[in-house]
């Protein structure tokens, strides 16, 4: 939980961040859309984190889910389709004092944005990415997405989808993201817990939330909803207490174990798949580089530095 | 044998009054890219810079991976040097293929210096002075066995130094600076090679480069560098501290410089997975309140078009550099072309106006970068700088910039915003409020690529889309109000106005000089502000019978180069035509002269051309 | 109560001679996107098509995800119908907000049909005939409890059918065809709702739509469809069997149609991970010898710019469709704009000429697709089709195409190539040899984006780059030699020539009709061939005092729309100006009329405008 | 080895494909570049496969390695940077009778082209992709590549690379490629073996070959070169012979085992990491769809089909 780079002081006591303060435009989502619950949970997360409001940034790409920033009263924006991660990396690296959250859909994140996800992950900038996976393209009205299951009938696969879907947890674990978790939009407490842990992680943290599109893929995630006859199984994390039960628990620092867990059959488990607290963030590495370099140049002023450079060109 | 580096009295012959004196000289070194001819060229250019002379270089880069034939040409002297020279006065040929490919570039009366270990020149060729020097074996002999032919380039430098009576202390100082970081042996070997070349007995090859006028008292010293470096340092001076890019030739050296320099200034440069990620990261930096830069060459620019449109819509400042190269597609990566102008202006979908600037020489790469930074910040807009492969790699000397006056210090403006703050007001310029700024209204703004109202909420209101589109357009129009008036060189009215942009500046200017010498009334106007254009061009154009745009791109479907197309569209003036070419090379002065002369129906299309090498002028044996 | 679907004698009143007869009528249905008003509009349009009438529709799509206010407007009748109507004769208002937002669209004397369960109109508004019908409750009553208000739209269809004495057998047939696939109950419920609406007693609301002239003997029957469908089927007719794309509004429906249809034809359509992969896959198909298609809307087109340049350089045939929408950036995804023209021509880096076509109406979407296929194959070049959101979603009726004559069957040409085959000859058109073709020379060709010699080997030769650039340019120029001469409508010379491109065709034509009625000499020329332009335009332009380009984009930094910019650049003719707007809507006839009238300084800028609804003409109570 | 879709008949006996016939322009690579050995091995592979010459396609993106197609006398081409896979998928899907080979570098394939790799893999078109990984950008003269190790000094990381490199084998295994192997340019027989198996695999097959850039990253792969003191360890594949040794052998159908193998420390092992013969190719799926659809429409002619469509629009 200790994140030394999160340098922002908490707001003055007596002025905690409230849901009211955080609420912006009324969501334009369809009634019943899973994304409402994600939004509600995110408000709770921010209330708990209680960062200074002006230091929070909420960014997104394009899609139903990517409308998120309009509904949260923080600094933020709505970028182009699939490219929000490198944008957000720029925010985070350039402004280490901010708390950067990125929201998006499965199409935005795994289709057009899939490469940025992998490369942002391996750079490990400090920020939190929440993917609202509805296994369909919502905003463009029902085309196959990279997480649509084989057989899903969409406007671009009227006979059912053919292409093998990607496995988000496996992809994230492999990519180098240092915190990888999975949740479900019907489980508010679990979502809050996962997003909170992600936010407190010092690095690139990702939470994938299964969030139903009631308009174009109803019932997609019932398999994990007990009241719809599904199985809700959470991941128990190792306590390292030497107890016999502990052997069966998941070690989130073990990539291979995480990969195996992620390979379990649908609907799989929910919780923290992977966490790596050892790898330094790109924020920290770049700051260290700056510090080292400036030490070597004896903290010369910008003018001194550039003047010396020109002097060398005489 | 006289060695300049052995202690002893200075060679008395050096200032001998009967040594022919020349105002400037063009030396072409032709070898393979591995031979270090660029280093020799670089030394000569730096020396000229340190001697208050003018200098311009030109080089070719082999297009094959493993290197291959390559040249480096340097023109140096005391006059105003605006081009690297159409033809050479001295050709140094390392190999037979160098000799064969470049013999024709040597002016009659010029000097052919060839490596007699490798080259057999045509014995019947009497129009030039051919001097064989065993460059390879003499270097091996001087330096000793192990290093083989390495140092041959420095040997040649010694030869040239003696030939033009160059300033030896300055040159040896440059050699020491260059190799100083490496081990002692390297410096010593280099100096040995240099001395050997200097000592080569070729007594009748002696010229004196006219001394430059001594600098005015208080004048700034000269610096010598290439266009990409000047641009990178201009960005630093303009206050850019963050950037992101992906490598591509000839853009890469800017990102490499910035990656190396920025940490010293507390900044960050990120190498991204591709050009789309790069512009996105740069926009993220800018959104954070720090004006950022991204850049690339042709193919990479094409990939940035979508995000560039976002920057216009969201009104985000950004600097985008395009070092143009031969196109289309992968094209000719190591050649010059000016064919990305229309894309710079119109390449994104929708009406997405943005600012486009084009530096005219190496010095201007520095100043235009600063100007771009000012405009981007003031107007909260993306600004594209269109440089090109020729400017990028060419070395010039210019007065050291007055940094204390020029440098911009820019920190994110995180001041609290008034309750009345609107992110996208219709009636005024607004810079976005970066995160960290407290909003007096309690409402935090969303920057967006959707059409929006003044508060940034998405809208499909017809009236608002119309007004916002007009607002974005008028904002870019207003940029021109701040420009200093464009300057015309040469005749203020008359037969023709030659218009150029980018690296054609020098050759056009020399051509204008020759044209005026031939008796025609010709002016020159170099367009640095490509979009929006300077005010007042129409009035200037009206004073000339012909407006001829000289550019390095194709004449297109309708017969006009890209800038000419733009000017014709704006002014609907049929007097505007163009001279274009797409051979991947910069303009020679004579090419421009000839083609303009044809259009103006001059009898002599070679008027004023130096038909003989300057070295031949004082008739010699 | 008379139900058209209950057996019994036909309603005698139907052909009553005193029913006022109208040539055409504009009906606007205003509700929410969930109400199925598009279905009603679709039925009316199809009916008109089947009745040899003309029809044009217009709809808005809510920009919020969860749907919301939306309209569907249909204009149908016997005259030439070129626009969907500036204002409505009938407004059907489902909700109070529909009434309030759209009341002003109703012409004086028109009929307001409102759902009295939801709407309370202004009681003082006497300029229109307001008729309240309890649409919601009457539907529930007719259909029964469970289905709630579903069917309200069909109830309204019944109302309208009675009001305009529409052809009931044809309409019920259409209803059955539409719902036939689903279960029996649905068809039955729909017919119940229809009958109830038809039976609603509003005897004084009776009009007769004039019958269309009976079709000429042997005339082709009419088909009714939207622009995106017409374009998709045009591609099928043109022999396209392969394609790849990524979804985006309003492009997606073409890819959905092709994905569904192509397997029947033995073809494949691939949904890719993004637009870059999509154009790449399509180019792979084309390289394999099967001309392929990719497409998108604005943002997706920006992403295709790099690969499009490759297609020009490698001389690969390809069809690229852009369904333009409001820009820049994400802009206004569900609105019309014509602001991607310059990008289509100039959006790639380098000199990368390509063909750009623009269909002028729904029917032309079909024919231009075939033309694009012919050009792409013949000239081995990418061809961009610039359609737009308005054409994409608009429904029109037109004569069924003569498919046996039109259809192109195209198989890869895998014939062995002569030993003299050159992939990139300088002196002739060449189509590439797809893999599978045996090369007589034994040398297999490489297609490439690097500059190359005639055999496809990379080169940095100045002379070759110059020649190859010229060759690629001249090839695209030559495309214009095959065009049929452009047609001028209206006056062949005179005060003004109105020029349009894309969806503005109909409104401009109507405006020209009115302008000529007002006594000015005006012609119209619709530019379908955007790049290269048709030959002979200069001569046509010379016959008019003003050349006014009417387009839906911004006037830009210098005051001209995008096509006007292009024309001015080509002809440097100051008479070329433009009328632009960016409100996300198609032009109303009156907007064009007014603005041209202003430019021509006509006294009455509303001349010929239908100020009263046609329904009011036979003065009624 | 049986590949029912490889329908091309072998050439007439007496006309076998020779190296001579396959040789085109002389390579422009630097003397000593690892890519020469890959080229030589590829000639051998084609000689063994002995496909009709005109049915072979060699494609590539941009980079030193991507110049490959100029040096092989087959149909082929040189596309843009990073996008050769979707291009090649178009060739393969549109022309099921061809043998499609794609070559490229680590920058081309894992940086700018990383997303296409993943999405092409999950579609499983029939083709073979050979990545010549030199862990550096060669053509643009020494910038950090996504496989450059941490600490590698390049022009864009003068102090040594910071970002965590990607693990090609893991990435490929996770992506859904149905044949994944790794080789080394100093091991000609091994390369030939791997490429041959890849070519004979009915699906998307990938071979990553460590191929040294002598100009900009000398000695990068010495760790696996015995004569340079490195360890050359190949993967032994399970024989399913019930022998006790067999238990320790690698089962290439086991994704988790393959992931684990791929996670071994540098230089790791060489050979086949993963192979899935069960998953149908996209070529086969699309052909089946066509067959089913055409059966339904009773093989109507194109004119009949389109005429019916228009009739429905009356
Ligand atoms: C470059 C580009 N391509 C395509 C689109 C169209 N588009 C908008 S959102 C979207 C996908 C939405 O799916 P997802 O990301 O899963 O979000 P969801 O709507 O399901 O929440 C697409 C294809 C676009 N805006 N830009
Ligand atoms: C869009 C685009 N961006 C950048 C480049 C420049 N470029 C050419 S090759 C290359 C990378 C080469 O590295 P790699 O793919 O590893 O191949 P190698 O040369 O090492 O074999 C780059 C960045 C380009 N041609 N196109
Ligand atoms: S379309 Fe689906 S994802 Fe989008 S708002 Fe509606 S329910 Fe949610
Ligand atoms: S630069 Fe490196 S990868 Fe490129 S040819 Fe030379 S050795 Fe090979
Ligand atoms: Mg989705
Ligand atoms: Mg590489």
mmCIF file with all atom_site columns, N, CA and C in Angstrom, chain B residues 13 44 86 94-95 109 121 146 149 198-199 219 254 289 311 339 370 462 485 563 572 582 594 598:
data_model
loop_
_atom_site.group_PDB
_atom_site.id
_atom_site.type_symbol
_atom_site.label_atom_id
_atom_site.label_alt_id
_atom_site.label_comp_id
_atom_site.label_asym_id
_atom_site.label_entity_id
_atom_site.label_seq_id
_atom_site.pdbx_PDB_ins_code
_atom_site.Cartn_x
_atom_site.Cartn_y
_atom_site.Cartn_z
_atom_site.occupancy
_atom_site.B_iso_or_equiv
_atom_site.pdbx_formal_charge
_atom_site.auth_seq_id
_atom_site.auth_comp_id
_atom_site.auth_asym_id
_atom_site.auth_atom_id
_atom_site.pdbx_PDB_model_num
ATOM 1  N N  . UNK B 1 13  ? 57.099  29.675 -46.221 1.00 0.00 ? 13  UNK B N  1
ATOM 2  C CA . UNK B 1 13  ? 56.388  29.758 -47.491 1.00 0.00 ? 13  UNK B CA 1
ATOM 3  C C  . UNK B 1 13  ? 54.912  30.103 -47.300 1.00 0.00 ? 13  UNK B C  1
ATOM 4  N N  . UNK B 1 44  ? 36.690  20.348 -41.763 1.00 0.00 ? 44  UNK B N  1
ATOM 5  C CA . UNK B 1 44  ? 36.837  21.530 -42.616 1.00 0.00 ? 44  UNK B CA 1
ATOM 6  C C  . UNK B 1 44  ? 35.732  22.540 -42.312 1.00 0.00 ? 44  UNK B C  1
ATOM 7  N N  . UNK B 1 86  ? 27.668  24.012 -57.228 1.00 0.00 ? 86  UNK B N  1
ATOM 8  C CA . UNK B 1 86  ? 27.170  23.118 -58.272 1.00 0.00 ? 86  UNK B CA 1
ATOM 9  C C  . UNK B 1 86  ? 28.244  22.110 -58.677 1.00 0.00 ? 86  UNK B C  1
ATOM 10 N N  . UNK B 1 94  ? 39.049  8.500  -53.787 1.00 0.00 ? 94  UNK B N  1
ATOM 11 C CA . UNK B 1 94  ? 39.682  7.410  -53.032 1.00 0.00 ? 94  UNK B CA 1
ATOM 12 C C  . UNK B 1 94  ? 39.784  6.143  -53.873 1.00 0.00 ? 94  UNK B C  1
ATOM 13 N N  . UNK B 1 95  ? 38.800  5.926  -54.740 1.00 0.00 ? 95  UNK B N  1
ATOM 14 C CA . UNK B 1 95  ? 38.769  4.676  -55.509 1.00 0.00 ? 95  UNK B CA 1
ATOM 15 C C  . UNK B 1 95  ? 38.520  4.977  -56.979 1.00 0.00 ? 95  UNK B C  1
ATOM 16 N N  . UNK B 1 109 ? 39.909  23.090 -65.041 1.00 0.00 ? 109 UNK B N  1
ATOM 17 C CA . UNK B 1 109 ? 40.891  23.867 -64.312 1.00 0.00 ? 109 UNK B CA 1
ATOM 18 C C  . UNK B 1 109 ? 40.995  23.494 -62.854 1.00 0.00 ? 109 UNK B C  1
ATOM 19 N N  . UNK B 1 121 ? 43.719  7.477  -63.292 1.00 0.00 ? 121 UNK B N  1
ATOM 20 C CA . UNK B 1 121 ? 42.895  8.427  -64.050 1.00 0.00 ? 121 UNK B CA 1
ATOM 21 C C  . UNK B 1 121 ? 43.180  8.332  -65.543 1.00 0.00 ? 121 UNK B C  1
ATOM 22 N N  . UNK B 1 146 ? 49.428  -1.791 -37.696 1.00 0.00 ? 146 UNK B N  1
ATOM 23 C CA . UNK B 1 146 ? 48.219  -2.420 -37.165 1.00 0.00 ? 146 UNK B CA 1
ATOM 24 C C  . UNK B 1 146 ? 46.937  -1.738 -37.637 1.00 0.00 ? 146 UNK B C  1
ATOM 25 N N  . UNK B 1 149 ? 44.495  0.951  -43.091 1.00 0.00 ? 149 UNK B N  1
ATOM 26 C CA . UNK B 1 149 ? 44.281  2.222  -43.801 1.00 0.00 ? 149 UNK B CA 1
ATOM 27 C C  . UNK B 1 149 ? 43.527  3.233  -42.957 1.00 0.00 ? 149 UNK B C  1
ATOM 28 N N  . UNK B 1 198 ? 50.161  16.543 -44.516 1.00 0.00 ? 198 UNK B N  1
ATOM 29 C CA . UNK B 1 198 ? 50.588  17.945 -44.593 1.00 0.00 ? 198 UNK B CA 1
ATOM 30 C C  . UNK B 1 198 ? 51.963  18.070 -45.223 1.00 0.00 ? 198 UNK B C  1
ATOM 31 N N  . UNK B 1 199 ? 52.784  17.037 -44.959 1.00 0.00 ? 199 UNK B N  1
ATOM 32 C CA . UNK B 1 199 ? 54.174  17.102 -45.410 1.00 0.00 ? 199 UNK B CA 1
ATOM 33 C C  . UNK B 1 199 ? 54.343  16.643 -46.845 1.00 0.00 ? 199 UNK B C  1
ATOM 34 N N  . UNK B 1 219 ? 30.775  41.076 -32.088 1.00 0.00 ? 219 UNK B N  1
ATOM 35 C CA . UNK B 1 219 ? 29.991  40.106 -32.859 1.00 0.00 ? 219 UNK B CA 1
ATOM 36 C C  . UNK B 1 219 ? 30.036  38.765 -32.153 1.00 0.00 ? 219 UNK B C  1
ATOM 37 N N  . UNK B 1 254 ? 17.377  13.664 -34.416 1.00 0.00 ? 254 UNK B N  1
ATOM 38 C CA . UNK B 1 254 ? 16.769  14.627 -33.483 1.00 0.00 ? 254 UNK B CA 1
ATOM 39 C C  . UNK B 1 254 ? 16.325  13.913 -32.216 1.00 0.00 ? 254 UNK B C  1
ATOM 40 N N  . UNK B 1 289 ? 0.576   19.840 -19.380 1.00 0.00 ? 289 UNK B N  1
ATOM 41 C CA . UNK B 1 289 ? 0.973   21.228 -19.203 1.00 0.00 ? 289 UNK B CA 1
ATOM 42 C C  . UNK B 1 289 ? 2.353   21.547 -19.739 1.00 0.00 ? 289 UNK B C  1
ATOM 43 N N  . UNK B 1 311 ? -5.634  16.788 -31.962 1.00 0.00 ? 311 UNK B N  1
ATOM 44 C CA . UNK B 1 311 ? -4.983  17.946 -31.357 1.00 0.00 ? 311 UNK B CA 1
ATOM 45 C C  . UNK B 1 311 ? -5.669  19.236 -31.789 1.00 0.00 ? 311 UNK B C  1
ATOM 46 N N  . UNK B 1 339 ? 7.850   16.907 -50.606 1.00 0.00 ? 339 UNK B N  1
ATOM 47 C CA . UNK B 1 339 ? 6.561   16.469 -51.122 1.00 0.00 ? 339 UNK B CA 1
ATOM 48 C C  . UNK B 1 339 ? 5.539   16.170 -50.043 1.00 0.00 ? 339 UNK B C  1
ATOM 49 N N  . UNK B 1 370 ? 12.028  27.733 -32.207 1.00 0.00 ? 370 UNK B N  1
ATOM 50 C CA . UNK B 1 370 ? 11.577  28.617 -31.124 1.00 0.00 ? 370 UNK B CA 1
ATOM 51 C C  . UNK B 1 370 ? 10.253  29.276 -31.504 1.00 0.00 ? 370 UNK B C  1
ATOM 52 N N  . UNK B 1 462 ? -26.223 21.590 -34.577 1.00 0.00 ? 462 UNK B N  1
ATOM 53 C CA . UNK B 1 462 ? -25.750 22.171 -35.843 1.00 0.00 ? 462 UNK B CA 1
ATOM 54 C C  . UNK B 1 462 ? -25.108 23.530 -35.646 1.00 0.00 ? 462 UNK B C  1
ATOM 55 N N  . UNK B 1 485 ? 6.578   40.919 -41.343 1.00 0.00 ? 485 UNK B N  1
ATOM 56 C CA . UNK B 1 485 ? 6.290   40.976 -42.785 1.00 0.00 ? 485 UNK B CA 1
ATOM 57 C C  . UNK B 1 485 ? 7.360   40.214 -43.568 1.00 0.00 ? 485 UNK B C  1
ATOM 58 N N  . UNK B 1 563 ? 3.515   23.876 -53.227 1.00 0.00 ? 563 UNK B N  1
ATOM 59 C CA . UNK B 1 563 ? 3.310   25.233 -52.729 1.00 0.00 ? 563 UNK B CA 1
ATOM 60 C C  . UNK B 1 563 ? 2.620   26.080 -53.790 1.00 0.00 ? 563 UNK B C  1
ATOM 61 N N  . UNK B 1 572 ? -5.789  32.614 -56.857 1.00 0.00 ? 572 UNK B N  1
ATOM 62 C CA . UNK B 1 572 ? -6.340  32.424 -58.201 1.00 0.00 ? 572 UNK B CA 1
ATOM 63 C C  . UNK B 1 572 ? -5.612  33.327 -59.199 1.00 0.00 ? 572 UNK B C  1
ATOM 64 N N  . UNK B 1 582 ? 12.077  16.005 -59.122 1.00 0.00 ? 582 UNK B N  1
ATOM 65 C CA . UNK B 1 582 ? 12.014  14.935 -58.129 1.00 0.00 ? 582 UNK B CA 1
ATOM 66 C C  . UNK B 1 582 ? 13.159  13.963 -58.368 1.00 0.00 ? 582 UNK B C  1
ATOM 67 N N  . UNK B 1 594 ? 18.894  28.217 -65.187 1.00 0.00 ? 594 UNK B N  1
ATOM 68 C CA . UNK B 1 594 ? 18.518  27.792 -66.534 1.00 0.00 ? 594 UNK B CA 1
ATOM 69 C C  . UNK B 1 594 ? 17.012  27.776 -66.755 1.00 0.00 ? 594 UNK B C  1
ATOM 70 N N  . UNK B 1 598 ? 14.934  30.169 -69.138 1.00 0.00 ? 598 UNK B N  1
ATOM 71 C CA . UNK B 1 598 ? 14.072  29.692 -70.218 1.00 0.00 ? 598 UNK B CA 1
ATOM 72 C C  . UNK B 1 598 ? 12.705  30.355 -70.161 1.00 0.00 ? 598 UNK B C  1
#
